[in-house]
């Protein structure tokens, strides 16, 4: 028997909680929340990668000093193999980049040379864009290397997720905010913050279409907040995903192929 | 007796004696201070050069300095370290792992020279621990020290994350690691403050996969002189096959050249000053003799020996010299004390390949207060010879003719 | 009349006057010699740096000099050259382009600095090609060849004729990549140049970097290096303001060297100052002596009605005459000495390295400043020093004076 007032209140409270807890409506939602986060992140990590991918892209880069538009052809397999070749402008046509895990090579058709990219060039931005090689070839994944939690946001049809790198994750960011479509689980916006809580970079994903059998945002734009006026916009013109692709595509031999 | 006479003669015309002694004293003081300044400059410069970062000597694999490729490790390192520990001339030594790489912050990135240091040993050799202006020295594995200019460029504050990327020495594969800014240093040397970062050597070795090998050994000796002469046995003991042992003067040769040029200048100044001193004494003595023409005439008439007259003049000169000496010494001590309050600032001025980062102090040595005064007395006596001889030739008849 | 008196007074005490004059002569000659040597040696160094590398003036866009960047370039070079061509003062000018990049050969790569030059103009203005081994030079501004430092040649193991790959970022964002024939080498260390430097013809580099006709720098040689500061201001006014260009004299371009030189010159001035002070004290002593011993004489003079001013002037005149005599001799000696050392340099025991360049000797220079400044300093300081004794002499009271001595 419950002896005192406190005990009685506690008992009542706990019963109430038990009922609520097991109420089907609430139970259902609760079951939805935790596993979905892992699913969402896995989906985000894979957004453009899939098992294999072959796409034609247009990249528009605007900086304080110059601006240019390039057309690229890109092959990807998994998270670590990438081959990109420049199709236009003519001046850079044929310049091809091969990235395999921790190494990168460039091929310059004009001088017919394959060059292993030294670290100084590797960590720089890719082709002067706001993308670093980390973005092109994800070294770390949100699923495994970041702690995630849901946060709140204005739109009811979007998930707002806040990510912080885990202790051993090598990243300059302190926080990454993602905005993901609830229905399609497509990443719509990514904001990178530094340790002072200042927003350094914003990536926007739009123009969601079905391409190559997959639903993807075909336009990606990055704006840098520290270097005012810098912006990079990437548009998928066409793509096929998950088709058979040999590892030999990602070889030095293939790098040098005349295109 | 003669000395009393000399003294009395000097004190006869106090103002004249004072002015002469003052002029000569200033000359002496200038000489002492110039000498002190040069010694100070040499000491300060060498100290700055060696203690800031370079050390007294360094060991590298032969050809490393021409071709600083990371795989050019110091050869036979275990033997060398044993040797270094056993040699008495060596006060301290440290190893450094050196690599180039990329540092990245949220705002920016840059190529840098990465130095992996043994935190204890390094603090005994270079100033890195002392030039930290913000934050702390390396402690934990993820600590990194960067220069103030670099911190500004990367817009980094203490405790913030940075990523370092290097290529492994043998495989060439890239490795990235996370670090936290634990301290900001300022050597006062542009290149270092803008392009060098320090981490624990164990960390860098891990990233480079360089195992137990290093590219540089820095050495501090008890006595700096040992490092300057190539014929010193120390060199032979440390130059193992494949390695090069170089002293700081080999690493920055122009510094020594600039210093030796200054040495030559002081020699020239000393000569000039002494010449002026000579003139001053001559003039004073002659004036003094002229004044007492009559007296000398009388002395001669009384039968005073020439040698005696000569000695009188010398004695007078000696007293003059002594007064100058006192004035000069006091002046030099005062002035050098004044100069040493803040030192003479040469900060930021480049001398040869290095930038001076601190003030230069005047160094007083016993030698200065013995050697130069002795020189002065010697010159004084020499200068007194001509007047002295002249005085001995004064006859009473001449004296009476010349005085009013 | 005073003149005669002054002259006679000086000659009265020949030895004393002689010794005093000797002091003045000595001070003067030392000062001349010292200034000559310092100005001469630094003059040589300045000439080597300016005529051989930086030019007397330089033009850049904006704050390129302090914060260089590929993108801070001179956008309408023709507008600039139009002004430069018109300038009478300018003997020659040469354009330059700078960029950083990576060089690749066989399996090695390293960071390099590229400098694009106009071989003809560079030859006239700085004689750059003289620093290159074996008299190599670029044929013209379009040749697709490079001249590399021997350090780089050693690193890559290059011989003439090898093709060096160079990669950089173009001004339009493109990836600049090309292969150039190694035409020659130069010793960076001996010439005080960056050991990672590679020279390339101007147009070739502009094409490589997609710069069009833009350049980073004009190095200019004018008629008179001493007018550099003034020239830079005047030239800046003549250039179109819209281009936002900065014209810097060599003192600003070579700021580090200039500061070090000024610090050294200052030290020299202090030493000379002390020297002259000592000489002045000696002169003071002498003049005082000569006044004091003639106290009676002055007393008599005043008693018979000579005015104080006259006595004052007399003393000054005495000293002045002596000084003039000393100056005459002193200047003659100085001129001879300085001339000798301007022709024959003093060989240093150890060649010293200044800013990377080797100097083996110190040279004097004969100029108005070298002779006239010491003369003026000695003359005026000796006059200054005789003011007090002259004053005292003028104020002598006749009775007291005649009772004295």
Tab-separated table of C-alpha atoms in Angstrom, chain B residues 28-256:
chain	number	residue	atom	x	y	z
B	28	UNK	CA	87.846	57.051	-24.038
B	29	UNK	CA	84.195	56.675	-23.178
B	30	UNK	CA	83.285	56.495	-26.858
B	31	UNK	CA	85.815	53.819	-27.397
B	32	UNK	CA	84.631	51.763	-24.467
B	33	UNK	CA	81.016	52.123	-25.449
B	34	UNK	CA	81.662	51.389	-29.101
B	35	UNK	CA	83.537	48.301	-28.070
B	36	UNK	CA	80.793	47.357	-25.628
B	37	UNK	CA	78.144	47.940	-28.215
B	38	UNK	CA	79.889	45.777	-30.727
B	39	UNK	CA	80.366	43.000	-28.230
B	40	UNK	CA	76.752	43.379	-27.273
B	41	UNK	CA	75.711	43.349	-30.882
B	42	UNK	CA	77.714	40.274	-31.614
B	43	UNK	CA	76.375	38.523	-28.539
B	44	UNK	CA	72.815	39.640	-29.139
B	45	UNK	CA	72.873	38.745	-32.787
B	46	UNK	CA	74.397	35.368	-32.225
B	47	UNK	CA	72.045	34.774	-29.348
B	48	UNK	CA	69.052	35.754	-31.432
B	49	UNK	CA	70.206	33.674	-34.335
B	50	UNK	CA	70.956	30.579	-32.357
B	51	UNK	CA	68.458	30.655	-29.551
B	52	UNK	CA	65.370	31.662	-31.437
B	53	UNK	CA	65.177	28.571	-33.556
B	54	UNK	CA	68.377	27.675	-35.365
B	55	UNK	CA	70.423	26.310	-32.471
B	56	UNK	CA	74.210	26.341	-32.384
B	57	UNK	CA	74.536	23.560	-34.923
B	58	UNK	CA	72.416	21.139	-36.867
B	59	UNK	CA	72.824	17.690	-38.322
B	60	UNK	CA	71.112	16.693	-41.542
B	61	UNK	CA	71.470	13.997	-44.068
B	62	UNK	CA	73.985	15.081	-46.691
B	63	UNK	CA	72.207	17.141	-49.270
B	64	UNK	CA	69.047	17.673	-47.229
B	65	UNK	CA	69.456	21.417	-47.174
B	66	UNK	CA	69.752	21.598	-50.931
B	67	UNK	CA	66.919	19.147	-51.394
B	68	UNK	CA	64.602	19.211	-48.404
B	69	UNK	CA	62.684	16.093	-49.359
B	70	UNK	CA	61.100	14.362	-46.393
B	71	UNK	CA	62.644	11.002	-47.163
B	72	UNK	CA	66.141	12.436	-46.659
B	73	UNK	CA	66.302	11.310	-43.064
B	74	UNK	CA	69.301	11.787	-40.810
B	75	UNK	CA	71.318	8.600	-41.127
B	76	UNK	CA	72.407	6.417	-38.227
B	77	UNK	CA	70.216	8.286	-35.790
B	78	UNK	CA	70.609	5.892	-32.840
B	79	UNK	CA	74.392	6.123	-33.053
B	80	UNK	CA	74.216	9.860	-33.256
B	81	UNK	CA	71.983	10.223	-30.254
B	82	UNK	CA	74.262	7.986	-28.222
B	83	UNK	CA	77.195	10.098	-29.252
B	84	UNK	CA	75.388	13.328	-28.458
B	85	UNK	CA	74.526	12.127	-25.008
B	86	UNK	CA	78.116	11.222	-24.315
B	87	UNK	CA	79.848	14.370	-25.532
B	88	UNK	CA	80.598	16.886	-22.813
B	89	UNK	CA	80.577	19.875	-25.117
B	90	UNK	CA	76.908	19.394	-25.785
B	91	UNK	CA	74.482	21.135	-23.487
B	92	UNK	CA	71.271	19.989	-25.116
B	93	UNK	CA	69.987	18.489	-28.324
B	94	UNK	CA	66.639	17.784	-29.924
B	95	UNK	CA	65.268	16.061	-32.988
B	96	UNK	CA	62.746	17.526	-35.346
B	97	UNK	CA	60.536	15.936	-37.920
B	98	UNK	CA	59.886	18.259	-40.818
B	99	UNK	CA	57.302	18.088	-43.552
B	100	UNK	CA	55.301	20.380	-45.768
B	101	UNK	CA	51.566	20.107	-45.777
B	102	UNK	CA	48.307	21.939	-45.878
B	103	UNK	CA	46.508	23.580	-42.997
B	104	UNK	CA	42.815	24.242	-43.282
B	105	UNK	CA	40.410	26.298	-41.209
B	106	UNK	CA	36.760	27.057	-41.942
B	107	UNK	CA	37.776	30.293	-43.636
B	108	UNK	CA	40.968	29.535	-45.410
B	109	UNK	CA	43.780	27.170	-46.162
B	110	UNK	CA	47.495	27.414	-46.721
B	111	UNK	CA	50.644	25.467	-47.391
B	112	UNK	CA	52.841	25.336	-44.303
B	113	UNK	CA	56.019	23.835	-42.956
B	114	UNK	CA	55.115	21.400	-40.218
B	115	UNK	CA	57.654	20.787	-37.482
B	116	UNK	CA	57.164	17.802	-35.199
B	117	UNK	CA	59.033	18.527	-31.959
B	118	UNK	CA	60.009	16.690	-28.836
B	119	UNK	CA	58.311	19.096	-26.489
B	120	UNK	CA	60.723	18.760	-23.613
B	121	UNK	CA	63.949	18.699	-25.573
B	122	UNK	CA	62.837	21.460	-27.913
B	123	UNK	CA	62.036	23.849	-25.104
B	124	UNK	CA	65.676	23.684	-24.037
B	125	UNK	CA	66.946	24.601	-27.461
B	126	UNK	CA	64.650	27.020	-29.204
B	127	UNK	CA	62.481	29.856	-28.031
B	128	UNK	CA	59.272	28.300	-29.214
B	129	UNK	CA	57.954	27.888	-25.709
B	130	UNK	CA	58.849	31.450	-24.780
B	131	UNK	CA	57.473	33.197	-27.836
B	132	UNK	CA	53.955	31.945	-27.305
B	133	UNK	CA	51.867	35.074	-27.009
B	134	UNK	CA	48.486	33.442	-26.544
B	135	UNK	CA	47.575	30.069	-25.193
B	136	UNK	CA	49.890	27.318	-24.079
B	137	UNK	CA	52.750	25.172	-25.239
B	138	UNK	CA	52.138	21.740	-26.713
B	139	UNK	CA	50.773	19.262	-24.276
B	140	UNK	CA	48.216	16.920	-25.753
B	141	UNK	CA	48.374	14.918	-28.901
B	142	UNK	CA	45.973	17.157	-30.763
B	143	UNK	CA	47.686	20.427	-29.825
B	144	UNK	CA	49.126	22.638	-32.519
B	145	UNK	CA	51.027	25.918	-32.395
B	146	UNK	CA	50.743	28.378	-35.257
B	147	UNK	CA	52.224	31.790	-35.876
B	148	UNK	CA	50.317	34.966	-35.294
B	149	UNK	CA	50.246	35.987	-38.951
B	150	UNK	CA	48.966	32.576	-39.933
B	151	UNK	CA	46.332	32.646	-37.229
B	152	UNK	CA	45.117	35.943	-38.636
B	153	UNK	CA	45.005	34.670	-42.163
B	154	UNK	CA	43.112	31.562	-41.160
B	155	UNK	CA	40.913	33.562	-38.806
B	156	UNK	CA	41.538	31.117	-35.983
B	157	UNK	CA	41.076	31.537	-32.258
B	158	UNK	CA	42.470	29.405	-29.486
B	159	UNK	CA	40.828	26.059	-29.036
B	160	UNK	CA	39.399	25.987	-32.528
B	161	UNK	CA	39.778	23.063	-34.877
B	162	UNK	CA	42.094	22.874	-37.803
B	163	UNK	CA	42.856	20.094	-40.244
B	164	UNK	CA	46.384	19.223	-41.299
B	165	UNK	CA	47.037	17.263	-44.461
B	166	UNK	CA	50.352	15.645	-45.309
B	167	UNK	CA	51.571	13.019	-47.696
B	168	UNK	CA	53.033	9.880	-46.159
B	169	UNK	CA	56.723	9.711	-46.719
B	170	UNK	CA	57.006	6.440	-48.559
B	171	UNK	CA	53.609	5.777	-50.034
B	172	UNK	CA	52.722	9.347	-50.887
B	173	UNK	CA	49.215	8.737	-49.631
B	174	UNK	CA	47.458	11.651	-48.093
B	175	UNK	CA	46.608	11.739	-44.440
B	176	UNK	CA	44.412	14.244	-42.717
B	177	UNK	CA	44.254	14.791	-39.010
B	178	UNK	CA	42.366	17.046	-36.683
B	179	UNK	CA	44.154	19.455	-34.354
B	180	UNK	CA	43.145	22.075	-31.860
B	181	UNK	CA	44.886	25.425	-31.736
B	182	UNK	CA	46.572	25.374	-28.355
B	183	UNK	CA	48.905	28.324	-28.731
B	184	UNK	CA	49.821	31.217	-30.989
B	185	UNK	CA	53.488	32.191	-31.246
B	186	UNK	CA	55.316	35.224	-32.521
B	187	UNK	CA	58.988	34.839	-33.311
B	188	UNK	CA	59.085	38.277	-34.886
B	189	UNK	CA	60.309	36.709	-38.081
B	190	UNK	CA	57.852	37.040	-40.955
B	191	UNK	CA	58.493	33.690	-42.576
B	192	UNK	CA	58.123	31.739	-39.367
B	193	UNK	CA	55.067	33.531	-38.092
B	194	UNK	CA	53.307	33.096	-41.403
B	195	UNK	CA	54.401	29.678	-42.561
B	196	UNK	CA	55.385	27.361	-39.705
B	197	UNK	CA	53.330	25.181	-37.413
B	198	UNK	CA	54.434	22.956	-34.533
B	199	UNK	CA	52.966	19.683	-33.349
B	200	UNK	CA	54.204	16.789	-31.242
B	201	UNK	CA	56.745	14.729	-33.117
B	202	UNK	CA	54.955	11.526	-32.257
B	203	UNK	CA	51.880	12.822	-34.039
B	204	UNK	CA	53.748	13.871	-37.151
B	205	UNK	CA	55.671	10.623	-37.276
B	206	UNK	CA	52.363	8.803	-37.174
B	207	UNK	CA	50.924	10.882	-39.972
B	208	UNK	CA	54.003	10.568	-42.121
B	209	UNK	CA	54.554	6.939	-41.279
B	210	UNK	CA	58.191	7.879	-40.847
B	211	UNK	CA	58.715	5.468	-37.966
B	212	UNK	CA	61.630	6.520	-35.817
B	213	UNK	CA	63.363	8.717	-38.287
B	214	UNK	CA	63.910	12.450	-38.330
B	215	UNK	CA	65.144	15.024	-40.779
B	216	UNK	CA	66.941	17.330	-38.379
B	217	UNK	CA	68.924	17.233	-35.167
B	218	UNK	CA	69.494	20.543	-33.385
B	219	UNK	CA	72.323	21.004	-30.969
B	220	UNK	CA	73.143	23.482	-28.243
B	221	UNK	CA	76.691	23.675	-26.989
B	222	UNK	CA	78.037	24.840	-23.677
B	223	UNK	CA	80.546	27.052	-25.402
B	224	UNK	CA	79.538	28.715	-28.612
B	225	UNK	CA	83.111	29.050	-29.788
B	226	UNK	CA	83.249	25.325	-30.373
B	227	UNK	CA	80.842	25.609	-33.209
B	228	UNK	CA	82.609	28.322	-35.086
B	229	UNK	CA	85.833	26.651	-36.097
B	230	UNK	CA	85.601	23.774	-38.498
B	231	UNK	CA	88.806	22.236	-37.265
B	232	UNK	CA	87.386	21.582	-33.821
B	233	UNK	CA	87.362	17.852	-33.069
B	234	UNK	CA	83.653	18.064	-32.334
B	235	UNK	CA	82.986	18.186	-36.030
B	236	UNK	CA	84.737	14.988	-36.778
B	237	UNK	CA	82.967	13.206	-33.981
B	238	UNK	CA	79.589	14.122	-35.355
B	239	UNK	CA	79.993	13.927	-39.069
B	240	UNK	CA	78.956	10.342	-39.685
B	241	UNK	CA	78.836	8.983	-43.195
B	242	UNK	CA	75.986	10.432	-45.044
B	243	UNK	CA	75.323	13.268	-42.631
B	244	UNK	CA	76.369	16.878	-42.467
B	245	UNK	CA	77.164	18.741	-39.295
B	246	UNK	CA	76.767	22.476	-39.758
B	247	UNK	CA	77.198	25.314	-37.329
B	248	UNK	CA	74.912	28.310	-37.276
B	249	UNK	CA	77.451	30.291	-39.236
B	250	UNK	CA	77.164	27.796	-42.077
B	251	UNK	CA	73.412	28.005	-41.956
B	252	UNK	CA	73.308	31.810	-42.088
B	253	UNK	CA	76.751	32.846	-43.343
B	254	UNK	CA	75.975	36.455	-44.052
B	255	UNK	CA	75.457	37.234	-40.384
B	256	UNK	CA	79.051	36.500	-39.527
